[in-house]
């Protein structure tokens, strides 16, 4: 059992719905404050928020692969066929 | 009589403006330069959209050919890059090829709701706390790419534009002809889906 139970499942759901907007800074000040307050008192929601933040950060940092030379050449040839030479 | 006129839409002079002007005023061979500028970005975007490399190659070819075909109609109302992705997205959606990896189902918020009381975590897992550069190795990047490809197309497209390509909510909405709130809804579900899979990966593999 968790000790203090001033945490209400309804707040968890409200927060859960808005997490992405929170992470993206798309919420107003009051809503952000509410979310932060809840997260400070609810480990489950705090954990959910941190893992979602991390998920987003990972996506933003995944590196691109270089385009294969061979394909780049092929693409050039295809376009040369279509684009008339001036 | 009112003096109000339709304001001429503002032209966005991004780094591609001069090149496109040149192409559209007859120097068509410069189109290759435009392709060179974006082929690597588009290659990665297409690979993540299509999974199958040969489908991805088709998608890039078709996209550039469509760009060439419609470049005369480009009015500089957005950055060229945004317009390019719009063409790429519609090229991709027109290819109605059903993917066996990602059936076009809906993702509901309910399926990602935090666990029951009993399973609630009492701490933040290590993978959310350790330094990002220590965490993100090649294997994990592979897991992320492979997981994104299993998302239904409409969710995949949104998470790619927002979190991989870095477009804003408004830009993504314009690219996909969706409302911003629709973009947000899809993005949130796509992220939650990916988060679940990453959780699974870290809990089972370590
Ligand atoms: Zn909570």
PDB file of C-alpha atoms and ligand atoms in Angstrom:
ATOM      1  CA  UNK A   1       0.000   0.000   0.000  1.00  0.00           C
ATOM      2  CA  UNK A   2       1.220   3.440  -0.778  1.00  0.00           C
ATOM      3  CA  UNK A   3       1.281   5.687   2.227  1.00  0.00           C
ATOM      4  CA  UNK A   4      -0.466   8.920   1.456  1.00  0.00           C
ATOM      5  CA  UNK A   5      -3.462   8.516  -0.762  1.00  0.00           C
ATOM      6  CA  UNK A   6      -4.225  12.054  -1.772  1.00  0.00           C
ATOM      7  CA  UNK A   7      -3.732  10.821  -5.259  1.00  0.00           C
ATOM      8  CA  UNK A   8      -6.766  10.285  -7.355  1.00  0.00           C
ATOM      9  CA  UNK A   9      -6.915   8.045 -10.398  1.00  0.00           C
ATOM     10  CA  UNK A  10      -8.891  10.655 -12.301  1.00  0.00           C
ATOM     11  CA  UNK A  11      -5.883  12.973 -12.228  1.00  0.00           C
ATOM     12  CA  UNK A  12      -3.703  10.195 -13.578  1.00  0.00           C
ATOM     13  CA  UNK A  13      -5.958   9.837 -16.600  1.00  0.00           C
ATOM     14  CA  UNK A  14      -6.167  13.570 -17.208  1.00  0.00           C
ATOM     15  CA  UNK A  15      -2.440  13.813 -17.081  1.00  0.00           C
ATOM     16  CA  UNK A  16      -1.933  10.765 -19.255  1.00  0.00           C
ATOM     17  CA  UNK A  17      -3.996  12.272 -22.060  1.00  0.00           C
ATOM     18  CA  UNK A  18      -1.955  15.456 -22.125  1.00  0.00           C
ATOM     19  CA  UNK A  19       1.559  14.120 -21.704  1.00  0.00           C
ATOM     20  CA  UNK A  20       2.680  14.659 -25.283  1.00  0.00           C
ATOM     21  CA  UNK A  21       1.392  18.206 -25.376  1.00  0.00           C
ATOM     22  CA  UNK A  22       3.132  18.781 -22.074  1.00  0.00           C
ATOM     23  CA  UNK A  23       6.412  17.456 -23.425  1.00  0.00           C
ATOM     24  CA  UNK A  24       6.056  19.591 -26.552  1.00  0.00           C
ATOM     25  CA  UNK A  25       5.344  22.747 -24.557  1.00  0.00           C
ATOM     26  CA  UNK A  26       1.923  23.134 -26.114  1.00  0.00           C
ATOM     27  CA  UNK A  27      -0.083  23.581 -22.916  1.00  0.00           C
ATOM     28  CA  UNK A  28      -0.937  26.735 -21.016  1.00  0.00           C
ATOM     29  CA  UNK A  29       0.759  27.626 -17.786  1.00  0.00           C
ATOM     30  CA  UNK A  30      -2.031  26.516 -15.464  1.00  0.00           C
ATOM     31  CA  UNK A  31      -2.336  23.079 -17.051  1.00  0.00           C
ATOM     32  CA  UNK A  32       1.423  22.593 -16.900  1.00  0.00           C
ATOM     33  CA  UNK A  33       1.441  23.497 -13.222  1.00  0.00           C
ATOM     34  CA  UNK A  34      -1.322  20.983 -12.537  1.00  0.00           C
ATOM     35  CA  UNK A  35       0.557  18.259 -14.347  1.00  0.00           C
ATOM     36  CA  UNK A  36       3.781  19.021 -12.526  1.00  0.00           C
ATOM     37  CA  UNK A  37       2.048  18.989  -9.198  1.00  0.00           C
ATOM     38  CA  UNK A  38       0.471  15.653  -9.923  1.00  0.00           C
ATOM     39  CA  UNK A  39       3.716  14.164 -11.203  1.00  0.00           C
ATOM     40  CA  UNK A  40       5.463  15.207  -8.010  1.00  0.00           C
ATOM     41  CA  UNK A  41       2.972  13.214  -5.985  1.00  0.00           C
ATOM     42  CA  UNK A  42       2.427  10.180  -8.174  1.00  0.00           C
ATOM     43  CA  UNK A  43       5.392   7.962  -8.956  1.00  0.00           C
ATOM     44  CA  UNK A  44       3.520   6.026 -11.629  1.00  0.00           C
ATOM     45  CA  UNK A  45       2.688   9.172 -13.574  1.00  0.00           C
ATOM     46  CA  UNK A  46       6.132  10.596 -13.041  1.00  0.00           C
ATOM     47  CA  UNK A  47       7.641   7.426 -14.411  1.00  0.00           C
ATOM     48  CA  UNK A  48       5.240   7.469 -17.342  1.00  0.00           C
ATOM     49  CA  UNK A  49       6.207  11.039 -18.105  1.00  0.00           C
ATOM     50  CA  UNK A  50       9.935  10.383 -17.905  1.00  0.00           C
ATOM     51  CA  UNK A  51       9.792   7.283 -20.101  1.00  0.00           C
ATOM     52  CA  UNK A  52       7.678   9.111 -22.671  1.00  0.00           C
ATOM     53  CA  UNK A  53      10.078  12.066 -22.639  1.00  0.00           C
ATOM     54  CA  UNK A  54      12.902   9.625 -23.165  1.00  0.00           C
ATOM     55  CA  UNK A  55      11.058   7.947 -26.034  1.00  0.00           C
ATOM     56  CA  UNK A  56      10.704  11.298 -27.778  1.00  0.00           C
ATOM     57  CA  UNK A  57      14.328  12.226 -27.127  1.00  0.00           C
ATOM     58  CA  UNK A  58      15.468   8.922 -28.585  1.00  0.00           C
ATOM     59  CA  UNK A  59      13.466   9.505 -31.766  1.00  0.00           C
ATOM     60  CA  UNK A  60      14.895  12.973 -32.117  1.00  0.00           C
ATOM     61  CA  UNK A  61      18.418  11.630 -31.877  1.00  0.00           C
ATOM     62  CA  UNK A  62      18.254   8.573 -34.106  1.00  0.00           C
ATOM     63  CA  UNK A  63      20.805   9.028 -36.858  1.00  0.00           C
ATOM     64  CA  UNK A  64      20.041   8.863 -40.531  1.00  0.00           C
ATOM     65  CA  UNK A  65      21.771   6.364 -42.781  1.00  0.00           C
ATOM     66  CA  UNK A  66      23.795   7.648 -45.705  1.00  0.00           C
ATOM     67  CA  UNK A  67      22.112   7.106 -49.056  1.00  0.00           C
ATOM     68  CA  UNK A  68      23.804   4.265 -50.962  1.00  0.00           C
ATOM     69  CA  UNK A  69      25.998   5.662 -53.753  1.00  0.00           C
ATOM     70  CA  UNK A  70      24.561   3.186 -56.175  1.00  0.00           C
ATOM     71  CA  UNK A  71      21.029   4.320 -55.564  1.00  0.00           C
ATOM     72  CA  UNK A  72      21.981   7.954 -55.753  1.00  0.00           C
ATOM     73  CA  UNK A  73      23.461   7.328 -59.219  1.00  0.00           C
ATOM     74  CA  UNK A  74      20.403   5.397 -60.308  1.00  0.00           C
ATOM     75  CA  UNK A  75      18.183   8.240 -59.182  1.00  0.00           C
ATOM     76  CA  UNK A  76      20.262  10.712 -61.158  1.00  0.00           C
ATOM     77  CA  UNK A  77      19.868   8.632 -64.301  1.00  0.00           C
ATOM     78  CA  UNK A  78      16.134   8.284 -63.890  1.00  0.00           C
ATOM     79  CA  UNK A  79      15.777  12.013 -63.499  1.00  0.00           C
ATOM     80  CA  UNK A  80      18.053  12.718 -66.432  1.00  0.00           C
ATOM     81  CA  UNK A  81      15.643  10.763 -68.612  1.00  0.00           C
ATOM     82  CA  UNK A  82      12.721  12.911 -67.574  1.00  0.00           C
ATOM     83  CA  UNK A  83      14.308  16.311 -67.230  1.00  0.00           C
ATOM     84  CA  UNK A  84      15.033  17.757 -70.643  1.00  0.00           C
ATOM     85  CA  UNK A  85      18.502  19.161 -71.046  1.00  0.00           C
ATOM     86  CA  UNK A  86      18.291  22.861 -71.734  1.00  0.00           C
TER      87      UNK A  86
ATOM     88  CA  UNK B   1     -15.941  51.051 -51.656  1.00  0.00           C
ATOM     89  CA  UNK B   2     -13.485  49.183 -49.589  1.00  0.00           C
ATOM     90  CA  UNK B   3      -9.838  49.378 -50.168  1.00  0.00           C
ATOM     91  CA  UNK B   4      -9.306  45.932 -48.778  1.00  0.00           C
ATOM     92  CA  UNK B   5      -7.783  43.534 -51.182  1.00  0.00           C
ATOM     93  CA  UNK B   6      -6.778  39.983 -50.870  1.00  0.00           C
ATOM     94  CA  UNK B   7      -3.319  40.283 -49.494  1.00  0.00           C
ATOM     95  CA  UNK B   8      -0.854  38.560 -51.734  1.00  0.00           C
ATOM     96  CA  UNK B   9       0.328  35.574 -49.769  1.00  0.00           C
ATOM     97  CA  UNK B  10       3.765  36.059 -48.447  1.00  0.00           C
ATOM     98  CA  UNK B  11       6.478  34.244 -50.282  1.00  0.00           C
ATOM     99  CA  UNK B  12       8.826  32.279 -48.138  1.00  0.00           C
ATOM    100  CA  UNK B  13      12.353  32.816 -49.302  1.00  0.00           C
ATOM    101  CA  UNK B  14      14.125  29.838 -47.865  1.00  0.00           C
ATOM    102  CA  UNK B  15      17.498  28.457 -48.900  1.00  0.00           C
ATOM    103  CA  UNK B  16      15.945  26.753 -51.924  1.00  0.00           C
ATOM    104  CA  UNK B  17      14.228  29.850 -53.294  1.00  0.00           C
ATOM    105  CA  UNK B  18      16.921  30.859 -55.784  1.00  0.00           C
ATOM    106  CA  UNK B  19      17.449  27.355 -57.043  1.00  0.00           C
ATOM    107  CA  UNK B  20      13.742  26.807 -57.659  1.00  0.00           C
ATOM    108  CA  UNK B  21      13.450  30.174 -59.396  1.00  0.00           C
ATOM    109  CA  UNK B  22      16.287  29.149 -61.690  1.00  0.00           C
ATOM    110  CA  UNK B  23      14.712  25.787 -62.481  1.00  0.00           C
ATOM    111  CA  UNK B  24      11.327  27.318 -63.124  1.00  0.00           C
ATOM    112  CA  UNK B  25      12.782  29.931 -65.412  1.00  0.00           C
ATOM    113  CA  UNK B  26      14.357  27.389 -67.697  1.00  0.00           C
ATOM    114  CA  UNK B  27      17.499  26.036 -66.114  1.00  0.00           C
ATOM    115  CA  UNK B  28      15.884  22.654 -65.683  1.00  0.00           C
ATOM    116  CA  UNK B  29      19.137  20.745 -65.430  1.00  0.00           C
ATOM    117  CA  UNK B  30      19.570  22.389 -62.042  1.00  0.00           C
ATOM    118  CA  UNK B  31      16.811  20.112 -60.849  1.00  0.00           C
ATOM    119  CA  UNK B  32      19.547  17.566 -60.157  1.00  0.00           C
ATOM    120  CA  UNK B  33      20.984  19.955 -57.580  1.00  0.00           C
ATOM    121  CA  UNK B  34      17.659  20.074 -55.819  1.00  0.00           C
ATOM    122  CA  UNK B  35      17.540  16.286 -55.811  1.00  0.00           C
ATOM    123  CA  UNK B  36      21.066  16.143 -54.391  1.00  0.00           C
ATOM    124  CA  UNK B  37      20.024  18.458 -51.576  1.00  0.00           C
ATOM    125  CA  UNK B  38      17.220  16.259 -50.402  1.00  0.00           C
ATOM    126  CA  UNK B  39      17.883  12.724 -51.561  1.00  0.00           C
ATOM    127  CA  UNK B  40      19.479  11.584 -48.297  1.00  0.00           C
ATOM    128  CA  UNK B  41      16.692  13.024 -46.128  1.00  0.00           C
ATOM    129  CA  UNK B  42      14.072  11.523 -48.364  1.00  0.00           C
ATOM    130  CA  UNK B  43      15.881   8.204 -48.507  1.00  0.00           C
ATOM    131  CA  UNK B  44      15.709   7.863 -44.739  1.00  0.00           C
ATOM    132  CA  UNK B  45      12.120   9.047 -44.584  1.00  0.00           C
ATOM    133  CA  UNK B  46      11.094   6.563 -47.273  1.00  0.00           C
ATOM    134  CA  UNK B  47      12.957   3.690 -45.630  1.00  0.00           C
ATOM    135  CA  UNK B  48      11.104   4.367 -42.409  1.00  0.00           C
ATOM    136  CA  UNK B  49       7.800   4.634 -44.248  1.00  0.00           C
ATOM    137  CA  UNK B  50       8.152   1.581 -46.458  1.00  0.00           C
ATOM    138  CA  UNK B  51      10.474  -0.838 -44.688  1.00  0.00           C
ATOM    139  CA  UNK B  52      11.172  -2.657 -47.941  1.00  0.00           C
ATOM    140  CA  UNK B  53      14.169  -0.895 -49.526  1.00  0.00           C
ATOM    141  CA  UNK B  54      12.884  -1.368 -53.056  1.00  0.00           C
ATOM    142  CA  UNK B  55       9.535   0.192 -52.120  1.00  0.00           C
ATOM    143  CA  UNK B  56      11.470   3.020 -50.533  1.00  0.00           C
ATOM    144  CA  UNK B  57      13.420   3.555 -53.738  1.00  0.00           C
ATOM    145  CA  UNK B  58      10.180   3.656 -55.722  1.00  0.00           C
ATOM    146  CA  UNK B  59       8.777   6.169 -53.304  1.00  0.00           C
ATOM    147  CA  UNK B  60      11.773   8.501 -53.690  1.00  0.00           C
ATOM    148  CA  UNK B  61      11.755   8.264 -57.475  1.00  0.00           C
ATOM    149  CA  UNK B  62       8.026   8.926 -57.672  1.00  0.00           C
ATOM    150  CA  UNK B  63       8.318  11.786 -55.223  1.00  0.00           C
ATOM    151  CA  UNK B  64      11.045  13.558 -57.178  1.00  0.00           C
ATOM    152  CA  UNK B  65       9.260  12.978 -60.460  1.00  0.00           C
ATOM    153  CA  UNK B  66       6.100  14.464 -58.965  1.00  0.00           C
ATOM    154  CA  UNK B  67       8.085  17.356 -57.589  1.00  0.00           C
ATOM    155  CA  UNK B  68       9.498  18.021 -61.038  1.00  0.00           C
ATOM    156  CA  UNK B  69       6.049  17.787 -62.589  1.00  0.00           C
ATOM    157  CA  UNK B  70       4.455  20.223 -60.148  1.00  0.00           C
ATOM    158  CA  UNK B  71       7.335  22.533 -59.324  1.00  0.00           C
ATOM    159  CA  UNK B  72       5.909  25.220 -61.625  1.00  0.00           C
ATOM    160  CA  UNK B  73       2.869  25.376 -59.342  1.00  0.00           C
ATOM    161  CA  UNK B  74       4.917  25.856 -56.202  1.00  0.00           C
ATOM    162  CA  UNK B  75       4.014  29.281 -54.806  1.00  0.00           C
ATOM    163  CA  UNK B  76       6.544  29.532 -51.972  1.00  0.00           C
ATOM    164  CA  UNK B  77       3.713  29.592 -49.460  1.00  0.00           C
ATOM    165  CA  UNK B  78       5.648  27.188 -47.279  1.00  0.00           C
ATOM    166  CA  UNK B  79       9.274  26.234 -47.154  1.00  0.00           C
ATOM    167  CA  UNK B  80      10.170  24.057 -50.111  1.00  0.00           C
ATOM    168  CA  UNK B  81      11.123  21.276 -47.726  1.00  0.00           C
ATOM    169  CA  UNK B  82       7.591  21.205 -46.308  1.00  0.00           C
ATOM    170  CA  UNK B  83       6.109  21.044 -49.775  1.00  0.00           C
ATOM    171  CA  UNK B  84       8.511  18.236 -50.681  1.00  0.00           C
ATOM    172  CA  UNK B  85       7.299  16.197 -47.734  1.00  0.00           C
ATOM    173  CA  UNK B  86       3.723  16.910 -48.704  1.00  0.00           C
ATOM    174  CA  UNK B  87       4.422  15.450 -52.128  1.00  0.00           C
ATOM    175  CA  UNK B  88       6.252  12.516 -50.538  1.00  0.00           C
ATOM    176  CA  UNK B  89       3.389  11.842 -48.120  1.00  0.00           C
ATOM    177  CA  UNK B  90       0.759  11.886 -50.817  1.00  0.00           C
ATOM    178  CA  UNK B  91       2.934   9.734 -53.078  1.00  0.00           C
ATOM    179  CA  UNK B  92       3.185   7.279 -50.236  1.00  0.00           C
ATOM    180  CA  UNK B  93      -0.514   7.300 -49.410  1.00  0.00           C
ATOM    181  CA  UNK B  94      -1.420   6.767 -53.050  1.00  0.00           C
ATOM    182  CA  UNK B  95       0.584   3.591 -53.051  1.00  0.00           C
ATOM    183  CA  UNK B  96      -2.198   1.705 -51.416  1.00  0.00           C
ATOM    184  CA  UNK B  97       0.001  -1.272 -50.807  1.00  0.00           C
ATOM    185  CA  UNK B  98      -1.109  -2.984 -47.676  1.00  0.00           C
ATOM    186  CA  UNK B  99       1.742  -3.717 -45.395  1.00  0.00           C
ATOM    187  CA  UNK B 100       1.775  -7.015 -43.621  1.00  0.00           C
ATOM    188  CA  UNK B 101       3.806  -5.405 -40.869  1.00  0.00           C
ATOM    189  CA  UNK B 102       1.448  -2.615 -40.059  1.00  0.00           C
ATOM    190  CA  UNK B 103      -2.208  -3.245 -40.688  1.00  0.00           C
ATOM    191  CA  UNK B 104      -4.151   0.018 -40.887  1.00  0.00           C
ATOM    192  CA  UNK B 105      -5.848  -0.285 -37.555  1.00  0.00           C
ATOM    193  CA  UNK B 106      -6.733   2.387 -35.069  1.00  0.00           C
ATOM    194  CA  UNK B 107      -4.764   2.766 -31.885  1.00  0.00           C
ATOM    195  CA  UNK B 108      -6.879   3.714 -28.918  1.00  0.00           C
ATOM    196  CA  UNK B 109      -5.670   5.620 -25.920  1.00  0.00           C
ATOM    197  CA  UNK B 110      -7.149   2.968 -23.648  1.00  0.00           C
ATOM    198  CA  UNK B 111      -4.734   0.309 -24.739  1.00  0.00           C
ATOM    199  CA  UNK B 112      -1.869   2.381 -23.416  1.00  0.00           C
ATOM    200  CA  UNK B 113      -3.363   3.357 -20.100  1.00  0.00           C
ATOM    201  CA  UNK B 114      -0.966   2.962 -17.218  1.00  0.00           C
ATOM    202  CA  UNK B 115      -1.064  -0.431 -15.585  1.00  0.00           C
ATOM    203  CA  UNK B 116      -3.238  -1.542 -12.702  1.00  0.00           C
ATOM    204  CA  UNK B 117      -2.344  -0.447  -9.212  1.00  0.00           C
ATOM    205  CA  UNK B 118      -0.605  -3.748  -8.624  1.00  0.00           C
ATOM    206  CA  UNK B 119       1.788  -3.287 -11.500  1.00  0.00           C
ATOM    207  CA  UNK B 120       2.450   0.377 -11.033  1.00  0.00           C
ATOM    208  CA  UNK B 121       6.132   1.165 -11.033  1.00  0.00           C
ATOM    209  CA  UNK B 122       7.552   2.586  -7.864  1.00  0.00           C
ATOM    210  CA  UNK B 123      10.534   4.112  -9.589  1.00  0.00           C
ATOM    211  CA  UNK B 124      11.628   5.540 -12.898  1.00  0.00           C
ATOM    212  CA  UNK B 125      13.394   2.880 -14.983  1.00  0.00           C
ATOM    213  CA  UNK B 126      17.072   3.236 -15.662  1.00  0.00           C
ATOM    214  CA  UNK B 127      16.646   3.730 -19.419  1.00  0.00           C
ATOM    215  CA  UNK B 128      14.808   6.971 -18.804  1.00  0.00           C
ATOM    216  CA  UNK B 129      17.509   8.289 -16.495  1.00  0.00           C
ATOM    217  CA  UNK B 130      20.892   7.408 -17.941  1.00  0.00           C
ATOM    218  CA  UNK B 131      22.622   9.842 -20.317  1.00  0.00           C
ATOM    219  CA  UNK B 132      21.095   9.713 -23.756  1.00  0.00           C
ATOM    220  CA  UNK B 133      24.377   9.236 -25.596  1.00  0.00           C
ATOM    221  CA  UNK B 134      25.218   6.219 -23.433  1.00  0.00           C
ATOM    222  CA  UNK B 135      21.843   4.719 -24.166  1.00  0.00           C
ATOM    223  CA  UNK B 136      21.365   5.308 -27.860  1.00  0.00           C
ATOM    224  CA  UNK B 137      23.600   2.779 -29.563  1.00  0.00           C
ATOM    225  CA  UNK B 138      23.193   1.196 -32.963  1.00  0.00           C
ATOM    226  CA  UNK B 139      21.157  -1.688 -31.625  1.00  0.00           C
ATOM    227  CA  UNK B 140      18.640   0.610 -29.976  1.00  0.00           C
ATOM    228  CA  UNK B 141      18.420   2.778 -33.084  1.00  0.00           C
ATOM    229  CA  UNK B 142      17.593  -0.390 -34.993  1.00  0.00           C
ATOM    230  CA  UNK B 143      14.895  -1.300 -32.477  1.00  0.00           C
ATOM    231  CA  UNK B 144      13.352   2.157 -32.800  1.00  0.00           C
ATOM    232  CA  UNK B 145      13.334   2.063 -36.596  1.00  0.00           C
ATOM    233  CA  UNK B 146      11.900  -1.450 -36.622  1.00  0.00           C
ATOM    234  CA  UNK B 147       9.212  -0.529 -34.136  1.00  0.00           C
ATOM    235  CA  UNK B 148       8.151   2.584 -35.996  1.00  0.00           C
ATOM    236  CA  UNK B 149       7.621   0.528 -39.116  1.00  0.00           C
ATOM    237  CA  UNK B 150       5.103  -1.665 -37.270  1.00  0.00           C
ATOM    238  CA  UNK B 151       2.892   1.342 -36.529  1.00  0.00           C
ATOM    239  CA  UNK B 152      -0.177   1.760 -38.733  1.00  0.00           C
ATOM    240  CA  UNK B 153       0.674   4.152 -41.544  1.00  0.00           C
ATOM    241  CA  UNK B 154      -1.325   7.158 -40.350  1.00  0.00           C
ATOM    242  CA  UNK B 155       0.384   7.094 -36.967  1.00  0.00           C
ATOM    243  CA  UNK B 156       3.778   6.307 -38.425  1.00  0.00           C
ATOM    244  CA  UNK B 157       3.601   9.260 -40.782  1.00  0.00           C
ATOM    245  CA  UNK B 158       2.885  11.633 -37.907  1.00  0.00           C
ATOM    246  CA  UNK B 159       5.614  10.420 -35.566  1.00  0.00           C
ATOM    247  CA  UNK B 160       8.122  10.520 -38.435  1.00  0.00           C
ATOM    248  CA  UNK B 161       7.261  14.090 -39.333  1.00  0.00           C
ATOM    249  CA  UNK B 162       7.148  15.329 -35.747  1.00  0.00           C
ATOM    250  CA  UNK B 163       9.833  13.426 -33.882  1.00  0.00           C
ATOM    251  CA  UNK B 164      12.211  12.228 -36.566  1.00  0.00           C
ATOM    252  CA  UNK B 165      12.034  15.009 -39.161  1.00  0.00           C
ATOM    253  CA  UNK B 166      11.384  17.730 -36.624  1.00  0.00           C
ATOM    254  CA  UNK B 167       8.390  19.474 -38.179  1.00  0.00           C
ATOM    255  CA  UNK B 168       6.108  21.391 -35.815  1.00  0.00           C
ATOM    256  CA  UNK B 169       2.511  20.429 -35.137  1.00  0.00           C
ATOM    257  CA  UNK B 170       1.284  23.155 -37.503  1.00  0.00           C
ATOM    258  CA  UNK B 171       3.705  22.176 -40.245  1.00  0.00           C
ATOM    259  CA  UNK B 172       2.823  18.494 -39.936  1.00  0.00           C
ATOM    260  CA  UNK B 173      -0.864  19.359 -40.089  1.00  0.00           C
ATOM    261  CA  UNK B 174      -0.279  21.289 -43.319  1.00  0.00           C
ATOM    262  CA  UNK B 175       1.813  18.535 -44.825  1.00  0.00           C
ATOM    263  CA  UNK B 176      -0.816  15.895 -44.079  1.00  0.00           C
ATOM    264  CA  UNK B 177      -3.943  18.038 -44.555  1.00  0.00           C
ATOM    265  CA  UNK B 178      -5.038  17.289 -41.027  1.00  0.00           C
ATOM    266  CA  UNK B 179      -6.147  19.512 -38.188  1.00  0.00           C
ATOM    267  CA  UNK B 180      -3.468  20.269 -35.606  1.00  0.00           C
ATOM    268  CA  UNK B 181      -5.517  18.492 -32.938  1.00  0.00           C
ATOM    269  CA  UNK B 182      -5.680  15.416 -35.117  1.00  0.00           C
ATOM    270  CA  UNK B 183      -1.903  15.495 -35.474  1.00  0.00           C
ATOM    271  CA  UNK B 184      -1.564  15.719 -31.696  1.00  0.00           C
ATOM    272  CA  UNK B 185      -3.889  12.796 -31.081  1.00  0.00           C
ATOM    273  CA  UNK B 186      -2.036  10.571 -33.541  1.00  0.00           C
ATOM    274  CA  UNK B 187       1.340  11.645 -32.278  1.00  0.00           C
ATOM    275  CA  UNK B 188       0.463  10.892 -28.677  1.00  0.00           C
ATOM    276  CA  UNK B 189      -0.734   7.398 -29.523  1.00  0.00           C
ATOM    277  CA  UNK B 190       2.258   6.687 -31.713  1.00  0.00           C
ATOM    278  CA  UNK B 191       4.621   7.766 -28.937  1.00  0.00           C
ATOM    279  CA  UNK B 192       2.787   5.686 -26.361  1.00  0.00           C
ATOM    280  CA  UNK B 193       3.002   2.695 -28.668  1.00  0.00           C
ATOM    281  CA  UNK B 194       6.728   3.173 -29.092  1.00  0.00           C
ATOM    282  CA  UNK B 195       7.185   3.706 -25.362  1.00  0.00           C
ATOM    283  CA  UNK B 196       5.449   0.384 -24.638  1.00  0.00           C
ATOM    284  CA  UNK B 197       7.734  -1.434 -27.049  1.00  0.00           C
ATOM    285  CA  UNK B 198      10.833   0.212 -25.634  1.00  0.00           C
ATOM    286  CA  UNK B 199       9.718  -0.691 -22.126  1.00  0.00           C
ATOM    287  CA  UNK B 200       9.359  -4.274 -23.257  1.00  0.00           C
ATOM    288  CA  UNK B 201      12.769  -4.192 -24.879  1.00  0.00           C
ATOM    289  CA  UNK B 202      14.507  -2.867 -21.788  1.00  0.00           C
ATOM    290  CA  UNK B 203      12.654  -5.045 -19.316  1.00  0.00           C
ATOM    291  CA  UNK B 204      13.185  -8.289 -21.191  1.00  0.00           C
ATOM    292  CA  UNK B 205      16.609  -7.752 -22.575  1.00  0.00           C
ATOM    293  CA  UNK B 206      18.495  -6.609 -19.581  1.00  0.00           C
TER     294      UNK B 206
HETATM  295 ZN1  LIG C   1      -0.953   9.689 -11.283  1.00  0.00          ZN
END
